[in-house]
Short mmCIF file of C-alpha atoms in Angstrom, two decimals:
data_model
loop_
_atom_site.label_atom_id
_atom_site.label_comp_id
_atom_site.label_asym_id
_atom_site.label_seq_id
_atom_site.Cartn_x
_atom_site.Cartn_y
_atom_site.Cartn_z
CA MET A 1 -7.65 19.98 -36.62
CA LYS A 2 -6.95 16.53 -38.01
CA VAL A 3 -4.20 15.31 -40.29
CA GLN A 4 -4.71 11.96 -41.97
CA GLY A 5 -1.70 10.00 -43.08
CA SER A 6 -0.15 6.55 -43.29
CA GLY A 7 2.73 4.80 -41.62
CA ALA A 8 2.43 6.13 -38.07
CA GLY A 9 -1.35 6.24 -38.27
CA ARG A 10 -3.25 9.36 -37.31
CA ALA A 11 -1.70 12.56 -36.06
CA TYR A 12 -3.40 15.47 -34.37
CA ILE A 13 -1.96 18.91 -34.94
CA ASN A 14 -1.75 21.31 -32.00
CA PRO A 15 -2.14 24.89 -33.32
CA THR A 16 0.37 26.10 -30.71
CA LYS A 17 3.14 23.90 -32.12
CA ARG A 18 5.13 24.87 -35.16
CA TYR A 19 5.18 21.36 -36.57
CA ALA A 20 2.91 18.39 -36.07
CA LYS A 21 4.52 15.32 -34.56
CA THR A 22 3.54 11.70 -34.19
CA ARG A 23 5.71 9.41 -32.08
CA GLY A 24 8.54 11.92 -32.16
CA SER A 25 8.83 12.10 -35.98
CA TRP A 26 7.39 14.30 -38.69
CA LEU A 27 3.76 13.29 -39.22
CA THR A 28 4.77 9.81 -40.38
CA SER A 29 7.57 7.74 -38.95
CA LYS A 30 8.66 5.67 -41.91
CA GLY A 31 9.05 6.02 -45.61
CA THR A 32 7.48 8.72 -47.73
CA SER A 33 3.83 9.57 -47.37
CA SER A 34 1.32 12.07 -48.61
CA THR A 35 -0.81 13.83 -46.02
CA THR A 36 -3.81 16.07 -46.45
CA VAL A 37 -4.55 19.01 -44.16
CA GLN A 38 -8.27 19.55 -43.76
CA SER A 39 -9.89 22.68 -42.40
CA PRO A 40 -12.54 22.62 -39.67
CA ALA A 41 -15.99 21.41 -40.67
CA ASN A 42 -17.57 24.87 -40.46
CA GLU A 43 -14.97 26.53 -42.71
CA THR A 44 -14.21 26.20 -46.40
CA PRO A 45 -10.49 26.18 -47.15
CA LYS A 46 -9.19 28.16 -50.07
CA ARG A 47 -7.74 25.05 -51.57
CA LYS A 48 -6.80 21.56 -50.54
CA ARG A 49 -3.12 21.44 -49.62
CA GLU A 50 -0.93 18.39 -49.88
CA TYR A 51 2.54 18.19 -48.41
CA ARG A 52 5.10 15.72 -49.61
CA LEU A 53 7.39 14.55 -46.80
CA GLY A 54 10.76 12.94 -47.41
CA LYS A 55 12.82 10.63 -45.26
CA ARG A 56 15.24 13.30 -44.09
CA ARG A 57 14.46 14.85 -40.71
CA GLY A 58 17.15 17.56 -40.51
CA SER A 59 16.34 21.23 -40.02
CA ARG A 60 17.13 22.00 -43.68
CA SER A 61 14.70 19.33 -44.82
CA LYS A 62 12.00 20.71 -42.56
CA ARG A 63 12.39 24.24 -43.93
CA ARG A 64 12.27 22.91 -47.50
CA HIS A 65 8.79 21.44 -46.97
CA TYR A 66 7.34 23.98 -44.56
CA GLY A 67 9.21 27.19 -45.19
CA ARG A 68 10.91 29.22 -42.50
CA HIS A 69 7.78 29.57 -40.38
CA GLY A 70 5.81 26.72 -41.90
CA ARG A 71 2.97 26.88 -44.42
CA LEU A 72 0.64 25.33 -41.90
CA ASP A 73 1.36 28.16 -39.43
CA ARG A 74 0.61 30.78 -42.05
CA TRP A 75 -2.59 29.00 -43.02
CA LEU A 76 -3.73 28.98 -39.38
CA ALA A 77 -2.81 32.64 -38.93
CA ASP A 78 -5.13 33.62 -41.80
CA LYS A 79 -8.12 32.18 -39.98
CA GLU A 80 -10.20 34.50 -37.85
CA PRO A 81 -10.66 33.45 -34.22
CA PRO A 82 -14.20 32.88 -32.93
CA ALA A 83 -15.89 36.20 -32.32
CA ASN A 84 -18.08 35.00 -29.48
CA PRO A 85 -16.74 33.94 -26.08
CA VAL A 86 -17.29 30.42 -24.77
CA ASN A 87 -19.37 30.00 -21.63
CA LEU A 88 -18.16 27.19 -19.37
CA ASN A 89 -20.53 26.04 -16.63
CA LEU A 90 -19.02 23.98 -13.82
CA SER A 91 -21.38 22.20 -11.45
CA LEU A 92 -19.98 21.03 -8.13
CA GLY A 93 -22.48 18.31 -7.42
CA SER A 94 -23.94 15.12 -8.80
CA GLY A 95 -27.40 16.57 -9.35
CA CYS A 96 -28.95 15.13 -6.20
CA GLU A 97 -28.20 18.05 -3.93
CA GLN A 98 -28.23 21.81 -4.11
CA VAL A 99 -24.70 22.99 -4.75
CA PRO A 100 -23.20 26.17 -6.21
CA SER A 101 -21.99 26.39 -9.78
CA ILE A 102 -19.46 28.49 -11.66
CA THR A 103 -19.98 30.19 -15.01
CA MET A 104 -16.73 31.26 -16.65
CA ILE A 105 -16.22 33.20 -19.88
CA LEU A 106 -13.28 31.96 -21.93
CA ARG A 107 -12.18 34.18 -24.82
CA TRP A 108 -10.03 32.77 -27.59
CA PRO A 109 -6.86 34.84 -28.03
CA ARG A 110 -6.79 37.17 -30.99
CA TYR A 111 -3.42 35.94 -32.18
CA ARG A 112 -2.29 32.37 -32.41
CA ARG A 113 1.00 33.00 -30.60
CA ASN A 114 -0.94 34.01 -27.48
CA VAL A 115 -2.57 30.60 -27.09
CA THR A 116 -0.04 29.25 -24.59
CA GLY A 117 0.00 32.35 -22.41
CA ALA A 118 -3.78 32.58 -22.38
CA THR A 119 -4.03 28.92 -21.42
CA PHE A 120 -1.83 29.38 -18.36
CA VAL A 121 -3.71 32.51 -17.31
CA THR A 122 -7.01 30.68 -17.66
CA LEU A 123 -5.73 27.72 -15.64
CA GLY A 124 -4.47 29.99 -12.90
CA THR A 125 -7.74 31.91 -12.71
CA LEU A 126 -9.74 28.69 -12.74
CA SER A 127 -7.66 27.15 -9.95
CA LEU A 128 -8.00 30.21 -7.71
CA THR A 129 -11.75 30.39 -8.35
CA ILE A 130 -12.17 26.71 -7.55
CA ILE A 131 -10.24 27.04 -4.29
CA VAL A 132 -12.50 29.88 -3.16
CA VAL A 133 -15.65 27.99 -4.10
CA VAL A 134 -14.50 24.77 -2.40
CA VAL A 135 -13.71 26.60 0.81
CA GLY A 136 -17.05 28.38 0.71
CA ALA A 137 -18.96 25.22 -0.12
CA GLN A 138 -17.28 23.08 2.53
CA GLY A 139 -19.79 20.85 4.19
CA ILE A 140 -22.42 21.17 1.43
CA GLY A 141 -21.82 17.59 0.28
CA ASN A 142 -23.37 14.45 1.67
CA ARG A 143 -23.31 14.94 5.42
CA ASN A 144 -23.95 11.25 6.00
CA VAL A 145 -20.59 10.33 4.48
CA ASP A 146 -17.28 11.17 6.15
CA ILE A 147 -14.86 13.39 4.31
CA THR A 148 -12.31 10.59 3.93
CA ASP A 149 -14.84 8.57 1.89
CA GLN A 150 -16.02 11.30 -0.46
CA LYS A 151 -15.03 12.14 -3.99
CA THR A 152 -15.49 15.62 -5.41
CA PHE A 153 -15.11 17.27 -8.79
CA LEU A 154 -11.47 17.88 -7.83
CA ASP A 155 -10.87 14.16 -8.49
CA VAL A 156 -11.57 14.43 -12.23
CA GLY A 157 -8.78 14.30 -14.77
CA GLY A 158 -8.75 18.02 -15.53
CA MET A 159 -8.16 18.95 -11.92
CA ARG A 160 -5.40 16.36 -11.62
CA ALA A 161 -3.72 17.81 -14.70
CA MET A 162 -3.88 21.27 -13.17
CA PHE A 163 -2.43 19.97 -9.90
CA LYS A 164 0.35 18.27 -11.85
CA PHE A 165 1.15 21.56 -13.56
CA MET A 166 1.33 23.41 -10.23
CA ARG A 167 3.57 20.73 -8.71
CA THR A 168 5.87 20.83 -11.70
CA LEU A 169 6.08 24.60 -11.38
CA MET A 170 7.05 24.40 -7.70
CA TYR A 171 9.50 21.60 -8.53
CA THR A 172 11.20 23.90 -11.04
CA ILE A 173 11.27 26.85 -8.66
CA ALA A 174 12.78 24.85 -5.80
CA GLY A 175 15.43 23.28 -8.02
CA PRO A 176 17.50 20.20 -7.17
CA THR A 177 18.08 20.01 -3.43
CA GLY A 178 18.66 16.30 -2.82
CA VAL A 179 22.11 16.32 -4.43
CA ARG A 180 23.68 18.12 -1.50
CA THR A 181 26.26 16.12 0.38
CA SER A 182 26.96 18.34 3.37
CA GLY A 183 25.10 20.51 5.82
CA SER A 184 22.72 20.10 8.71
CA PHE A 185 20.20 18.07 6.69
CA LEU A 186 22.25 14.94 5.88
CA GLN A 187 24.18 12.41 7.90
CA ASP A 188 27.93 12.49 8.29
CA PRO A 189 29.51 10.33 5.57
CA ILE A 190 31.00 7.07 6.80
CA PRO A 191 34.74 6.99 5.98
CA PRO A 192 35.90 4.47 3.35
CA GLU A 193 38.16 2.74 5.85
CA VAL A 194 35.12 1.72 7.93
CA PRO A 195 33.90 -1.67 6.60
CA PHE A 196 30.29 -2.68 6.24
CA PRO A 197 29.34 -4.17 9.62
CA CYS A 198 27.83 -7.43 8.29
CA ASP A 199 29.19 -10.55 6.64
CA VAL A 200 27.79 -10.18 3.14
CA SER A 201 28.25 -13.89 2.36
CA LEU A 202 25.48 -14.78 4.82
CA GLY A 203 22.99 -12.37 3.32
CA ARG A 204 22.11 -14.13 0.06
CA SER A 205 20.93 -17.62 -0.83
CA ALA A 206 22.85 -19.82 -3.26
CA LYS A 207 19.69 -20.09 -5.37
CA VAL A 208 16.42 -18.19 -5.35
CA PRO A 209 14.31 -19.54 -2.45
CA SER A 210 10.79 -20.81 -3.06
CA SER A 211 9.46 -19.84 0.38
CA VAL A 212 9.09 -16.37 1.85
CA HIS A 213 10.01 -17.84 5.22
CA LYS A 214 13.51 -18.69 3.93
CA LEU A 215 14.17 -15.28 2.47
CA ARG A 216 17.52 -13.58 3.05
CA PRO A 217 18.20 -9.83 2.57
CA GLY A 218 20.14 -10.41 -0.65
CA ASP A 219 17.27 -12.41 -2.14
CA ILE A 220 15.19 -9.23 -2.46
CA ARG A 221 15.30 -8.18 -6.12
CA VAL A 222 12.54 -5.54 -6.23
CA ILE A 223 11.72 -2.89 -3.64
CA ALA A 224 8.63 -0.66 -3.53
CA ALA A 225 6.76 1.57 -1.09
CA MET A 226 3.41 3.26 -0.48
CA GLY A 227 2.67 6.17 1.81
CA ASP A 228 2.49 9.94 2.20
CA SER A 229 5.03 12.77 2.36
CA LEU A 230 7.17 10.83 4.85
CA THR A 231 7.78 8.18 2.20
CA ALA A 232 8.05 10.82 -0.53
CA ALA A 233 10.77 12.50 1.60
CA SER A 234 9.29 15.96 1.10
CA GLY A 235 11.82 18.54 2.20
CA ALA A 236 14.27 15.92 3.42
CA SER A 237 17.22 18.12 2.43
CA ALA A 238 15.48 21.48 2.85
CA THR A 239 17.44 24.48 4.08
CA GLN A 240 14.87 27.14 3.22
CA PHE A 241 11.11 27.43 2.93
CA THR A 242 10.84 26.84 -0.83
CA ASP A 243 12.81 23.60 -0.50
CA LEU A 244 9.90 22.06 1.40
CA TYR A 245 8.03 21.69 -1.90
CA GLN A 246 10.78 19.45 -3.26
CA GLU A 247 10.37 15.70 -2.92
CA ASN A 248 13.81 14.23 -2.24
CA ARG A 249 12.69 10.67 -2.94
CA GLY A 250 16.23 9.42 -3.33
CA LEU A 251 16.69 10.08 0.41
CA ALA A 252 13.49 8.32 1.52
CA TRP A 253 14.14 5.95 4.44
CA SER A 254 12.24 2.96 2.97
CA ILE A 255 12.65 3.41 -0.80
CA GLY A 256 15.45 5.93 -1.50
CA GLY A 257 18.55 4.60 -3.25
CA GLN A 258 20.60 7.72 -3.85
CA TRP A 259 24.37 7.21 -3.54
CA ASP A 260 25.18 4.36 -1.12
CA TRP A 261 24.95 3.36 2.54
CA ARG A 262 27.96 5.49 3.49
CA ASN A 263 26.18 8.71 2.49
CA VAL A 264 22.49 7.83 2.86
CA THR A 265 21.79 4.81 5.04
CA THR A 266 18.35 3.91 3.73
CA LEU A 267 16.88 0.42 3.50
CA PRO A 268 17.57 0.07 -0.27
CA ASN A 269 21.17 1.22 0.15
CA ILE A 270 21.68 -1.45 2.80
CA LEU A 271 20.06 -4.12 0.63
CA LYS A 272 22.21 -3.08 -2.34
CA VAL A 273 25.28 -4.24 -0.42
CA PHE A 274 23.84 -7.78 -0.41
CA ASN A 275 22.29 -7.59 -3.89
CA PRO A 276 23.69 -4.94 -6.27
CA GLN A 277 20.99 -5.89 -8.80
CA LEU A 278 18.21 -4.44 -6.63
CA VAL A 279 15.69 -2.37 -8.63
CA GLY A 280 12.77 -0.11 -7.77
CA TYR A 281 14.39 2.45 -5.46
CA SER A 282 14.02 6.18 -6.14
CA TYR A 283 16.71 8.47 -7.50
CA GLY A 284 17.36 12.11 -6.59
CA ASP A 285 14.48 14.60 -6.61
CA SER A 286 11.36 13.49 -8.42
CA MET A 287 7.59 13.66 -8.56
CA PRO A 288 5.29 10.61 -8.73
CA PHE A 289 5.03 10.96 -12.51
CA HIS A 290 8.81 11.13 -13.07
CA TRP A 291 10.86 8.13 -14.12
CA GLU A 292 13.27 8.62 -11.20
CA THR A 293 10.48 7.82 -8.74
CA GLN A 294 10.58 4.16 -9.82
CA PHE A 295 8.34 2.04 -7.52
CA ASN A 296 7.78 4.73 -4.88
CA MET A 297 4.01 5.22 -5.02
CA ALA A 298 3.86 7.73 -2.14
CA GLU A 299 1.84 10.92 -2.59
CA ILE A 300 2.03 14.07 -0.50
CA GLY A 301 -1.18 14.47 1.48
CA ALA A 302 -2.16 10.81 0.99
CA VAL A 303 -4.51 9.18 3.49
CA SER A 304 -5.63 5.65 4.28
CA TYR A 305 -8.33 5.93 1.63
CA ASP A 306 -5.63 6.07 -1.08
CA ILE A 307 -3.62 2.91 -0.41
CA PRO A 308 -5.86 0.47 -2.35
CA HIS A 309 -5.40 2.63 -5.44
CA MET A 310 -1.65 2.87 -4.79
CA ALA A 311 -1.48 -0.93 -4.63
CA ARG A 312 -3.18 -1.33 -8.00
CA ALA A 313 -0.94 1.28 -9.63
CA MET A 314 2.17 -0.24 -8.08
CA VAL A 315 1.37 -3.77 -9.25
CA GLU A 316 0.79 -2.51 -12.78
CA ARG A 317 4.02 -0.51 -12.78
CA ILE A 318 6.14 -3.39 -11.53
CA ARG A 319 4.48 -5.88 -13.89
CA ARG A 320 5.34 -3.73 -16.92
CA ASP A 321 8.98 -3.16 -15.94
CA ARG A 322 11.26 -5.21 -18.18
CA ARG A 323 13.91 -5.49 -15.47
CA VAL A 324 11.57 -7.55 -13.30
CA ASP A 325 11.00 -11.27 -13.63
CA TRP A 326 7.40 -11.14 -12.43
CA LYS A 327 7.04 -14.70 -11.17
CA ARG A 328 10.62 -15.36 -10.06
CA ASP A 329 11.87 -12.18 -8.37
CA TRP A 330 11.18 -11.52 -4.70
CA LYS A 331 9.62 -8.15 -3.91
CA MET A 332 9.56 -6.09 -0.72
CA VAL A 333 6.83 -3.48 -0.14
CA THR A 334 6.73 -1.02 2.77
CA ILE A 335 3.42 0.62 3.73
CA ALA A 336 3.43 3.68 6.03
CA ILE A 337 0.25 5.77 6.11
CA GLY A 338 -1.88 7.64 8.62
CA GLY A 339 -0.20 10.93 9.45
CA ASN A 340 -2.61 13.01 7.38
CA ASP A 341 -5.61 11.05 8.65
CA ILE A 342 -4.75 11.96 12.24
CA CYS A 343 -3.43 15.46 11.57
CA THR A 344 -5.91 16.90 9.09
CA PHE A 345 -8.99 14.75 8.50
CA VAL A 346 -9.99 13.23 11.83
CA CYS A 347 -11.49 16.46 13.17
CA MET A 348 -13.62 16.92 10.02
CA MET A 349 -15.23 13.49 10.17
CA GLN A 350 -18.82 13.06 11.30
CA GLN A 351 -17.77 10.08 13.43
CA PRO A 352 -14.02 10.31 14.13
CA GLU A 353 -14.01 7.11 16.18
CA GLN A 354 -14.85 5.22 12.97
CA LEU A 355 -11.47 6.05 11.43
CA PRO A 356 -9.61 2.99 12.84
CA TYR A 357 -12.39 0.68 11.61
CA LYS A 358 -12.27 2.20 8.13
CA HIS A 359 -8.50 1.95 8.10
CA ARG A 360 -8.83 -1.76 8.90
CA LEU A 361 -11.03 -2.31 5.85
CA ARG A 362 -8.72 -0.35 3.56
CA LEU A 363 -5.57 -2.06 4.80
CA GLN A 364 -7.17 -5.49 4.45
CA LYS A 365 -8.28 -4.65 0.93
CA THR A 366 -4.77 -3.51 0.02
CA LEU A 367 -3.01 -6.56 1.45
CA ARG A 368 -5.49 -8.96 -0.14
CA TYR A 369 -4.92 -7.34 -3.51
CA LEU A 370 -1.15 -7.67 -3.16
CA ARG A 371 -1.51 -11.28 -2.02
CA ASP A 372 -3.72 -12.22 -4.96
CA ASN A 373 -2.00 -10.22 -7.70
CA MET A 374 1.73 -10.00 -6.98
CA PRO A 375 3.68 -13.24 -6.45
CA ARG A 376 6.63 -13.54 -4.07
CA THR A 377 6.02 -10.49 -1.92
CA PHE A 378 7.20 -9.52 1.58
CA VAL A 379 5.20 -6.61 3.06
CA ASN A 380 6.29 -4.33 5.91
CA VAL A 381 3.50 -2.46 7.71
CA VAL A 382 4.93 0.53 9.58
CA SER A 383 2.98 2.94 11.77
CA VAL A 384 3.66 6.66 11.51
CA PRO A 385 5.33 8.24 14.57
CA SER A 386 3.16 9.71 17.30
CA VAL A 387 1.63 12.98 16.12
CA LYS A 388 1.42 14.16 19.71
CA LYS A 389 5.19 13.90 20.20
CA VAL A 390 5.88 15.91 17.06
CA ILE A 391 3.31 18.64 17.69
CA THR A 392 4.15 19.15 21.35
CA LEU A 393 7.86 19.75 20.71
CA GLU A 394 9.11 22.85 22.45
CA ASP A 395 11.37 25.54 21.04
CA LYS A 396 10.42 24.75 17.46
CA PRO A 397 11.62 27.20 14.79
CA PHE A 398 9.04 29.70 13.61
CA VAL A 399 8.83 28.07 10.17
CA CYS A 400 8.09 24.66 11.69
CA GLN A 401 5.47 26.13 14.00
CA SER A 402 3.76 27.88 11.08
CA LEU A 403 3.76 24.75 8.93
CA HIS A 404 2.30 22.66 11.74
CA HIS A 405 -0.66 25.03 11.92
CA GLY A 406 -1.48 24.20 8.31
CA GLU A 407 -0.40 20.57 8.10
CA CYS A 408 -1.79 19.46 11.47
CA SER A 409 -4.75 21.77 11.89
CA CYS A 410 -6.71 19.26 13.97
CA TRP A 411 -4.17 19.59 16.79
CA ILE A 412 -2.93 23.17 16.83
CA GLY A 413 -4.12 26.54 15.59
CA LYS A 414 -7.54 28.13 15.84
CA LEU A 415 -9.34 26.72 12.81
CA TYR A 416 -11.14 23.87 14.60
CA ASN A 417 -11.21 25.16 18.20
CA GLN A 418 -8.55 22.77 19.41
CA SER A 419 -8.35 22.03 23.11
CA ASP A 420 -6.56 19.64 25.43
CA ALA A 421 -9.66 17.43 25.44
CA SER A 422 -9.79 17.25 21.63
CA ARG A 423 -6.07 16.49 21.40
CA LYS A 424 -6.46 13.65 23.88
CA ARG A 425 -9.32 12.34 21.77
CA TRP A 426 -7.23 12.36 18.60
CA ALA A 427 -4.35 10.67 20.46
CA ARG A 428 -6.67 7.83 21.53
CA ILE A 429 -7.84 7.43 17.94
CA GLN A 430 -4.24 7.18 16.72
CA GLU A 431 -3.52 4.49 19.30
CA GLN A 432 -6.50 2.51 17.99
CA PHE A 433 -5.29 3.22 14.44
CA ILE A 434 -1.92 1.64 15.29
CA SER A 435 -3.53 -1.34 17.02
CA VAL A 436 -5.55 -2.03 13.88
CA GLU A 437 -2.38 -2.16 11.77
CA ARG A 438 -0.81 -4.69 14.11
CA GLU A 439 -3.95 -6.85 14.21
CA VAL A 440 -4.33 -6.89 10.43
CA ALA A 441 -0.67 -7.79 9.88
CA GLU A 442 -0.89 -10.62 12.41
CA SER A 443 -4.24 -11.97 11.18
CA ALA A 444 -4.54 -15.61 10.16
CA GLU A 445 -5.50 -14.92 6.55
CA PHE A 446 -1.94 -13.77 5.80
CA ARG A 447 -0.25 -16.69 7.58
CA GLY A 448 0.95 -20.02 6.23
CA LEU A 449 1.57 -18.79 2.68
CA ASP A 450 4.71 -19.72 0.76
CA GLU A 451 4.93 -16.64 -1.46
CA PHE A 452 3.39 -13.90 0.65
CA ALA A 453 4.03 -12.56 4.14
CA VAL A 454 3.02 -9.47 6.11
CA VAL A 455 5.01 -8.33 9.13
CA TYR A 456 4.27 -5.41 11.42
CA GLN A 457 7.45 -3.40 12.08
CA PRO A 458 7.07 -1.31 15.30
CA TRP A 459 10.28 0.75 15.21
CA SER A 460 8.35 4.07 15.11
CA LEU A 461 6.18 3.58 18.21
CA ASN A 462 8.47 5.07 20.84
CA VAL A 463 10.63 7.40 18.81
CA THR A 464 11.65 10.75 20.25
CA VAL A 465 12.22 13.54 17.79
CA GLY A 466 15.17 15.78 18.50
CA LEU A 467 18.36 17.31 17.19
CA GLN A 468 21.93 17.12 18.26
CA LYS A 469 23.64 20.26 19.48
CA GLU A 470 25.33 20.78 16.13
CA GLY A 471 21.97 20.48 14.39
CA ARG A 472 22.28 17.13 12.65
CA LYS A 473 19.45 14.68 12.96
CA ASP A 474 20.11 12.03 15.57
CA PHE A 475 17.82 9.33 14.21
CA TYR A 476 17.85 7.04 11.21
CA ALA A 477 14.60 5.43 10.14
CA GLY A 478 16.21 3.31 7.43
CA THR A 479 18.49 1.60 9.94
CA ALA A 480 15.58 1.13 12.35
CA LEU A 481 13.51 -0.64 9.69
CA TRP A 482 16.50 -2.79 8.75
CA ASN A 483 16.93 -3.87 12.36
CA ASN A 484 13.23 -4.79 12.62
CA LEU A 485 13.58 -7.10 9.61
CA LEU A 486 16.18 -9.16 11.47
CA GLU A 487 14.37 -9.18 14.83
CA PRO A 488 11.73 -11.83 15.65
CA PRO A 489 8.14 -10.76 16.38
CA GLY A 490 7.69 -9.94 20.02
CA LYS A 491 11.32 -8.86 20.33
CA LYS A 492 11.44 -6.07 17.78
CA SER A 493 12.83 -2.70 18.85
CA ALA A 494 10.26 0.09 19.02
CA SER A 495 12.63 3.04 18.74
CA TRP A 496 15.49 4.24 16.59
CA ARG A 497 19.09 4.64 17.54
CA PRO A 498 22.07 6.57 16.20
CA LEU A 499 23.64 5.20 13.05
CA MET A 500 25.82 2.08 13.31
CA LYS A 501 24.88 1.49 16.96
CA ASN A 502 23.20 -1.88 17.46
CA PHE A 503 23.25 -2.51 13.70
CA LYS A 504 21.68 -5.96 13.11
CA CYS A 505 23.20 -8.52 10.75
CA PRO A 506 22.21 -11.96 9.41
CA THR A 507 23.85 -14.79 11.31
CA LYS A 508 24.33 -18.50 10.71
CA GLU A 509 21.68 -19.23 13.32
CA SER A 510 19.20 -16.63 11.99
CA PRO A 511 20.00 -15.84 8.34
CA TYR A 512 16.41 -15.21 7.24
CA LEU A 513 14.09 -12.22 7.41
CA PHE A 514 11.72 -12.90 10.29
CA THR A 515 8.06 -13.66 9.64
CA TYR A 516 5.33 -14.84 11.97
CA ASP A 517 5.73 -18.37 10.63
CA ASN A 518 9.50 -18.84 10.78
CA SER A 519 9.94 -17.41 14.28
CA ALA A 520 9.32 -19.05 17.63
CA VAL A 521 6.81 -16.38 18.60
CA ARG A 522 3.18 -17.25 17.93
CA SER A 523 0.30 -14.90 18.57
#
């Protein structure tokens, strides 16, 4: 149903809403206007109705023009709903192959007030039906293309909207979990009497540098990240099963900026000590489509295939932010991807050994796009920790063991007939995957540039996952990444250490973030 007016332009009335809105105001946003409500093309209205809207927007003014329930609502209620159901045919293919289809019957609710409820029921039924069909039709697609290269009907906008609705629902059910300040899931706060271990005066240049090879920690003005659930910090402060659906992005090691370094020692919280004007870090609990996410482009379940798209979306988001001086501000981007490729997708590929090669192409495409489209950028490439070390942990809680069966089905469980031989095969592929990341970061095409640098940060290669006796985590990825930034290539630490032990600082001799061009190490 269409409402034509002036001032704010056109407005579209949703029958489920009591009043029509355009840009947050009543039909028109300025002055006084006359609008005409027209009935659908196949119906003849009893008479043409014109509503005169005044400037006042209070509740009394609204009732004066619309009545207690609104004349428009009563006009809609008089209309009979369609008598015949609507048949919706969903085809799961592109027309070139034989694939199953779904025929659904959608009935318009008898009463207008049931529209919202019927919509949610229909979406729920549709999502469950689609899941069953996808599982049953697995492998029907193009068998000559690996699963990590394929797009399905689940990639269309309607499916994404449904997924967004489900994520929002789980977000609401879980509630805020990242605001906790005590318990076994967060670090011990650093007392106020303990000073920051570095000389802050050495961490920022007197004026904005023109070369990435003379960049100090305090010169970073914008921070961003791309990755999967590790960068989204899914369940970072979880204490129960439902909390695992919450994304505590404010606690993310590479992009979280919740509180300060004394409570959450992440990379942004360390950089904020040198430059309080840092922007882009995530706040609290948030989804990718929430404002609090800022420049954290990570998605749960993301794979290597997704990072070129993340790069494009990130560049556009940063470019549009009014806080950012696009050409003048220095930006730091951290890329960490690959856990889902090795855990979930490698065993479903037609040629698993091709995964490292494909990752090379995707990573090169991503870095080239950042180099050509975002000035003054410093990129960290970080490998995900060894899947083998995480999966083979002994004495894991039952919940962790159950989740690993679903999240890392290529390694454990009974779905893909896992064996010691297959696990060794996947481990070799991950080693090649990591080697590719190092080779791409060190390649000549990203060397010798004044406003762009890529550095491979190896802190995650030899990490050991474990807990202290009292249950608190004994590792800090944010500190490990910080230390790698101040260590020259070839001498970077490949493991993490307890907080505030071996904490690196800028010095008079080495005040800059290390790149392959400003260090003595040449490959």
